[in-house]
JSON list of C-alpha atoms in Angstrom, two decimals:
[
{"chain": "A", "resi": 277, "resn": "MET", "atom": "CA", "xyz": [-52.72, -50.56, 10.12]},
{"chain": "A", "resi": 278, "resn": "THR", "atom": "CA", "xyz": [-50.99, -49.10, 12.97]},
{"chain": "A", "resi": 279, "resn": "ARG", "atom": "CA", "xyz": [-47.16, -48.84, 12.82]},
{"chain": "A", "resi": 280, "resn": "ILE", "atom": "CA", "xyz": [-45.19, -50.23, 15.77]},
{"chain": "A", "resi": 281, "resn": "GLU", "atom": "CA", "xyz": [-41.70, -48.93, 16.40]},
{"chain": "A", "resi": 282, "resn": "ARG", "atom": "CA", "xyz": [-39.24, -50.39, 18.82]},
{"chain": "A", "resi": 283, "resn": "VAL", "atom": "CA", "xyz": [-35.96, -49.25, 20.19]},
{"chain": "A", "resi": 284, "resn": "GLN", "atom": "CA", "xyz": [-33.22, -51.30, 22.06]},
{"chain": "A", "resi": 285, "resn": "SER", "atom": "CA", "xyz": [-30.53, -50.34, 24.52]},
{"chain": "A", "resi": 286, "resn": "ASP", "atom": "CA", "xyz": [-27.32, -51.82, 25.71]},
{"chain": "A", "resi": 287, "resn": "SER", "atom": "CA", "xyz": [-29.26, -53.92, 28.38]},
{"chain": "A", "resi": 288, "resn": "PRO", "atom": "CA", "xyz": [-28.21, -57.67, 28.25]},
{"chain": "A", "resi": 289, "resn": "TRP", "atom": "CA", "xyz": [-31.70, -58.46, 29.65]},
{"chain": "A", "resi": 290, "resn": "GLU", "atom": "CA", "xyz": [-33.40, -57.22, 26.45]},
{"chain": "A", "resi": 291, "resn": "GLU", "atom": "CA", "xyz": [-31.91, -60.19, 24.52]},
{"chain": "A", "resi": 292, "resn": "THR", "atom": "CA", "xyz": [-32.03, -62.69, 27.30]},
{"chain": "A", "resi": 293, "resn": "ILE", "atom": "CA", "xyz": [-35.75, -62.04, 28.14]},
{"chain": "A", "resi": 294, "resn": "GLY", "atom": "CA", "xyz": [-36.77, -60.80, 24.52]},
{"chain": "A", "resi": 295, "resn": "PHE", "atom": "CA", "xyz": [-38.08, -57.42, 25.08]},
{"chain": "A", "resi": 296, "resn": "ALA", "atom": "CA", "xyz": [-37.46, -53.74, 23.67]},
{"chain": "A", "resi": 297, "resn": "ARG", "atom": "CA", "xyz": [-36.41, -50.82, 25.89]},
{"chain": "A", "resi": 298, "resn": "ALA", "atom": "CA", "xyz": [-39.22, -48.83, 24.41]},
{"chain": "A", "resi": 299, "resn": "VAL", "atom": "CA", "xyz": [-42.14, -49.32, 21.96]},
{"chain": "A", "resi": 300, "resn": "ALA", "atom": "CA", "xyz": [-44.19, -46.62, 20.30]},
{"chain": "A", "resi": 301, "resn": "VAL", "atom": "CA", "xyz": [-47.62, -47.21, 18.88]},
{"chain": "A", "resi": 302, "resn": "GLY", "atom": "CA", "xyz": [-49.83, -44.27, 17.66]},
{"chain": "A", "resi": 303, "resn": "ASP", "atom": "CA", "xyz": [-49.15, -41.33, 20.00]},
{"chain": "A", "resi": 304, "resn": "ARG", "atom": "CA", "xyz": [-48.14, -43.52, 23.05]},
{"chain": "A", "resi": 305, "resn": "VAL", "atom": "CA", "xyz": [-44.57, -44.45, 23.85]},
{"chain": "A", "resi": 306, "resn": "LEU", "atom": "CA", "xyz": [-44.11, -47.03, 26.51]},
{"chain": "A", "resi": 307, "resn": "VAL", "atom": "CA", "xyz": [-40.55, -47.53, 28.22]},
{"chain": "A", "resi": 308, "resn": "SER", "atom": "CA", "xyz": [-39.99, -50.96, 29.84]},
{"chain": "A", "resi": 309, "resn": "GLY", "atom": "CA", "xyz": [-38.77, -51.36, 33.46]},
{"chain": "A", "resi": 310, "resn": "THR", "atom": "CA", "xyz": [-35.34, -49.54, 33.53]},
{"chain": "A", "resi": 311, "resn": "MET", "atom": "CA", "xyz": [-32.70, -50.17, 36.13]},
{"chain": "A", "resi": 312, "resn": "PRO", "atom": "CA", "xyz": [-29.91, -47.74, 37.16]},
{"chain": "A", "resi": 313, "resn": "VAL", "atom": "CA", "xyz": [-27.19, -49.43, 35.05]},
{"chain": "A", "resi": 314, "resn": "SER", "atom": "CA", "xyz": [-24.71, -47.58, 32.77]},
{"chain": "A", "resi": 315, "resn": "ASP", "atom": "CA", "xyz": [-22.18, -49.28, 30.49]},
{"chain": "A", "resi": 316, "resn": "GLY", "atom": "CA", "xyz": [-22.91, -52.59, 32.37]},
{"chain": "A", "resi": 317, "resn": "VAL", "atom": "CA", "xyz": [-22.19, -51.06, 35.76]},
{"chain": "A", "resi": 318, "resn": "LEU", "atom": "CA", "xyz": [-24.72, -50.35, 38.57]},
{"chain": "A", "resi": 319, "resn": "VAL", "atom": "CA", "xyz": [-24.93, -46.70, 39.35]},
{"chain": "A", "resi": 320, "resn": "GLY", "atom": "CA", "xyz": [-25.37, -45.49, 43.08]},
{"chain": "A", "resi": 321, "resn": "GLU", "atom": "CA", "xyz": [-24.99, -48.82, 44.85]},
{"chain": "A", "resi": 322, "resn": "GLY", "atom": "CA", "xyz": [-26.73, -48.52, 48.26]},
{"chain": "A", "resi": 323, "resn": "ASP", "atom": "CA", "xyz": [-28.07, -45.01, 47.22]},
{"chain": "A", "resi": 324, "resn": "PRO", "atom": "CA", "xyz": [-31.75, -44.90, 46.35]},
{"chain": "A", "resi": 325, "resn": "TYR", "atom": "CA", "xyz": [-31.69, -41.32, 45.16]},
{"chain": "A", "resi": 326, "resn": "LEU", "atom": "CA", "xyz": [-28.69, -41.76, 42.84]},
{"chain": "A", "resi": 327, "resn": "GLN", "atom": "CA", "xyz": [-30.26, -45.07, 41.57]},
{"chain": "A", "resi": 328, "resn": "ALA", "atom": "CA", "xyz": [-33.57, -43.50, 40.84]},
{"chain": "A", "resi": 329, "resn": "THR", "atom": "CA", "xyz": [-31.77, -40.48, 39.03]},
{"chain": "A", "resi": 330, "resn": "ALA", "atom": "CA", "xyz": [-29.77, -43.01, 36.98]},
{"chain": "A", "resi": 331, "resn": "ALA", "atom": "CA", "xyz": [-32.79, -45.22, 36.14]},
{"chain": "A", "resi": 332, "resn": "PHE", "atom": "CA", "xyz": [-34.98, -42.24, 35.25]},
{"chain": "A", "resi": 333, "resn": "GLY", "atom": "CA", "xyz": [-32.06, -40.92, 33.03]},
{"chain": "A", "resi": 334, "resn": "ASN", "atom": "CA", "xyz": [-31.81, -44.19, 31.29]},
{"chain": "A", "resi": 335, "resn": "ALA", "atom": "CA", "xyz": [-35.57, -44.35, 30.71]},
{"chain": "A", "resi": 336, "resn": "LEU", "atom": "CA", "xyz": [-35.73, -40.72, 29.43]},
{"chain": "A", "resi": 337, "resn": "ALA", "atom": "CA", "xyz": [-32.81, -41.66, 26.93]},
{"chain": "A", "resi": 338, "resn": "ALA", "atom": "CA", "xyz": [-34.96, -44.24, 25.40]},
{"chain": "A", "resi": 339, "resn": "LEU", "atom": "CA", "xyz": [-37.83, -41.46, 24.79]},
{"chain": "A", "resi": 340, "resn": "GLU", "atom": "CA", "xyz": [-35.12, -39.37, 22.92]},
{"chain": "A", "resi": 341, "resn": "ASP", "atom": "CA", "xyz": [-35.07, -41.97, 20.11]},
{"chain": "A", "resi": 342, "resn": "PHE", "atom": "CA", "xyz": [-38.64, -40.76, 19.55]},
{"chain": "A", "resi": 343, "resn": "GLY", "atom": "CA", "xyz": [-37.87, -36.93, 19.80]},
{"chain": "A", "resi": 344, "resn": "LEU", "atom": "CA", "xyz": [-39.42, -36.94, 23.33]},
{"chain": "A", "resi": 345, "resn": "ASN", "atom": "CA", "xyz": [-38.36, -35.73, 26.74]},
{"chain": "A", "resi": 346, "resn": "ALA", "atom": "CA", "xyz": [-39.52, -35.45, 30.50]},
{"chain": "A", "resi": 347, "resn": "ALA", "atom": "CA", "xyz": [-42.22, -32.91, 29.25]},
{"chain": "A", "resi": 348, "resn": "SER", "atom": "CA", "xyz": [-43.98, -35.80, 27.23]},
{"chain": "A", "resi": 349, "resn": "VAL", "atom": "CA", "xyz": [-44.23, -38.22, 30.19]},
{"chain": "A", "resi": 350, "resn": "ILE", "atom": "CA", "xyz": [-47.65, -38.85, 31.42]},
{"chain": "A", "resi": 351, "resn": "ARG", "atom": "CA", "xyz": [-47.16, -41.70, 33.69]},
{"chain": "A", "resi": 352, "resn": "THR", "atom": "CA", "xyz": [-44.37, -43.14, 35.86]},
{"chain": "A", "resi": 353, "resn": "ARG", "atom": "CA", "xyz": [-43.90, -46.24, 37.84]},
{"chain": "A", "resi": 354, "resn": "MET", "atom": "CA", "xyz": [-41.34, -46.61, 40.54]},
{"chain": "A", "resi": 355, "resn": "TYR", "atom": "CA", "xyz": [-40.61, -50.09, 42.03]},
{"chain": "A", "resi": 356, "resn": "LEU", "atom": "CA", "xyz": [-38.61, -50.05, 45.28]},
{"chain": "A", "resi": 357, "resn": "THR", "atom": "CA", "xyz": [-37.22, -52.89, 47.44]},
{"chain": "A", "resi": 358, "resn": "HIS", "atom": "CA", "xyz": [-37.66, -50.91, 50.57]},
{"chain": "A", "resi": 359, "resn": "ASN", "atom": "CA", "xyz": [-40.32, -48.53, 51.71]},
{"chain": "A", "resi": 360, "resn": "ARG", "atom": "CA", "xyz": [-37.76, -46.62, 53.59]},
{"chain": "A", "resi": 361, "resn": "ASP", "atom": "CA", "xyz": [-36.56, -45.29, 50.06]},
{"chain": "A", "resi": 362, "resn": "VAL", "atom": "CA", "xyz": [-39.83, -43.60, 49.07]},
{"chain": "A", "resi": 363, "resn": "ASP", "atom": "CA", "xyz": [-38.61, -40.03, 50.08]},
{"chain": "A", "resi": 364, "resn": "GLU", "atom": "CA", "xyz": [-35.36, -40.36, 48.29]},
{"chain": "A", "resi": 365, "resn": "VAL", "atom": "CA", "xyz": [-36.76, -41.81, 45.18]},
{"chain": "A", "resi": 366, "resn": "GLY", "atom": "CA", "xyz": [-39.54, -39.33, 45.32]},
{"chain": "A", "resi": 367, "resn": "ARG", "atom": "CA", "xyz": [-37.16, -36.47, 45.50]},
{"chain": "A", "resi": 368, "resn": "ALA", "atom": "CA", "xyz": [-35.51, -37.61, 42.29]},
{"chain": "A", "resi": 369, "resn": "HIS", "atom": "CA", "xyz": [-38.91, -37.97, 40.59]},
{"chain": "A", "resi": 370, "resn": "ARG", "atom": "CA", "xyz": [-39.96, -34.43, 41.83]},
{"chain": "A", "resi": 371, "resn": "GLU", "atom": "CA", "xyz": [-36.69, -32.95, 40.44]},
{"chain": "A", "resi": 372, "resn": "LEU", "atom": "CA", "xyz": [-37.41, -34.29, 36.93]},
{"chain": "A", "resi": 373, "resn": "PHE", "atom": "CA", "xyz": [-41.20, -33.93, 36.83]},
{"chain": "A", "resi": 374, "resn": "ALA", "atom": "CA", "xyz": [-42.16, -31.16, 39.08]},
{"chain": "A", "resi": 375, "resn": "THR", "atom": "CA", "xyz": [-43.43, -29.02, 36.07]},
{"chain": "A", "resi": 376, "resn": "THR", "atom": "CA", "xyz": [-45.10, -31.84, 34.19]},
{"chain": "A", "resi": 377, "resn": "ARG", "atom": "CA", "xyz": [-46.56, -33.82, 37.08]},
{"chain": "A", "resi": 378, "resn": "PRO", "atom": "CA", "xyz": [-47.27, -37.15, 35.50]},
{"chain": "A", "resi": 379, "resn": "ALA", "atom": "CA", "xyz": [-49.63, -39.77, 37.06]},
{"chain": "A", "resi": 380, "resn": "ALA", "atom": "CA", "xyz": [-47.25, -41.90, 39.33]},
{"chain": "A", "resi": 381, "resn": "THR", "atom": "CA", "xyz": [-47.42, -45.19, 41.16]},
{"chain": "A", "resi": 382, "resn": "VAL", "atom": "CA", "xyz": [-44.84, -46.45, 43.75]},
{"chain": "A", "resi": 383, "resn": "VAL", "atom": "CA", "xyz": [-44.76, -50.02, 44.40]},
{"chain": "A", "resi": 384, "resn": "VAL", "atom": "CA", "xyz": [-42.59, -51.97, 46.78]},
{"chain": "A", "resi": 385, "resn": "VAL", "atom": "CA", "xyz": [-41.50, -55.39, 45.52]},
{"chain": "A", "resi": 386, "resn": "SER", "atom": "CA", "xyz": [-39.48, -58.23, 47.00]},
{"chain": "A", "resi": 387, "resn": "GLY", "atom": "CA", "xyz": [-36.39, -57.73, 44.67]},
{"chain": "A", "resi": 388, "resn": "PHE", "atom": "CA", "xyz": [-34.97, -57.44, 41.28]},
{"chain": "A", "resi": 389, "resn": "VAL", "atom": "CA", "xyz": [-32.73, -59.68, 39.15]},
{"chain": "A", "resi": 390, "resn": "ASP", "atom": "CA", "xyz": [-29.69, -57.79, 40.48]},
{"chain": "A", "resi": 391, "resn": "THR", "atom": "CA", "xyz": [-29.89, -57.79, 44.35]},
{"chain": "A", "resi": 392, "resn": "ARG", "atom": "CA", "xyz": [-27.98, -54.53, 44.58]},
{"chain": "A", "resi": 393, "resn": "VAL", "atom": "CA", "xyz": [-30.76, -52.75, 42.61]},
{"chain": "A", "resi": 394, "resn": "LEU", "atom": "CA", "xyz": [-32.99, -50.65, 44.89]},
{"chain": "A", "resi": 395, "resn": "VAL", "atom": "CA", "xyz": [-35.16, -48.96, 42.29]},
{"chain": "A", "resi": 396, "resn": "GLU", "atom": "CA", "xyz": [-36.48, -49.71, 38.70]},
{"chain": "A", "resi": 397, "resn": "VAL", "atom": "CA", "xyz": [-38.72, -47.33, 36.74]},
{"chain": "A", "resi": 398, "resn": "GLU", "atom": "CA", "xyz": [-41.17, -47.26, 33.83]},
{"chain": "A", "resi": 399, "resn": "LEU", "atom": "CA", "xyz": [-42.36, -44.43, 31.70]},
{"chain": "A", "resi": 400, "resn": "GLU", "atom": "CA", "xyz": [-45.27, -43.78, 29.50]},
{"chain": "A", "resi": 401, "resn": "ALA", "atom": "CA", "xyz": [-45.29, -40.75, 27.24]},
{"chain": "A", "resi": 402, "resn": "VAL", "atom": "CA", "xyz": [-47.49, -39.21, 24.49]},
{"chain": "A", "resi": 403, "resn": "ARG", "atom": "CA", "xyz": [-46.33, -37.64, 21.35]},
{"chain": "A", "resi": 404, "resn": "GLU", "atom": "CA", "xyz": [-48.17, -35.58, 18.75]},
{"chain": "A", "resi": 405, "resn": "ALA", "atom": "CA", "xyz": [-50.24, -37.65, 16.26]},
{"chain": "A", "resi": 406, "resn": "GLY", "atom": "CA", "xyz": [-48.13, -38.25, 13.09]},
{"chain": "A", "resi": 407, "resn": "VAL", "atom": "CA", "xyz": [-44.72, -37.86, 14.82]}
]
């Protein structure tokens, strides 16, 4: 039987909706949609680059619970509320993942649960078998 591991963060949405920040099964670790919020405060209001950097930072922090980092990331998803923000969010992505170059998707959506949020991200990472 495959073991499933879950980690939580301080996001109030995890309890409200009923999800884990990250789930590991086998060699795969999936990080849920992650917003640019730190200690309950939105980071970078109005600034897509700062929001992307903060959201990726939060998502990468979830990977640390499994002993992983940006080098372990094989796929990213970036959800934006405005296509005008693609360059700034892309810049944040490039700065974090230029050497690993994961598969990446950018999707423009109509909005998020907090209307001030411009960016939400997801990560998929891989770890060595048996870790």
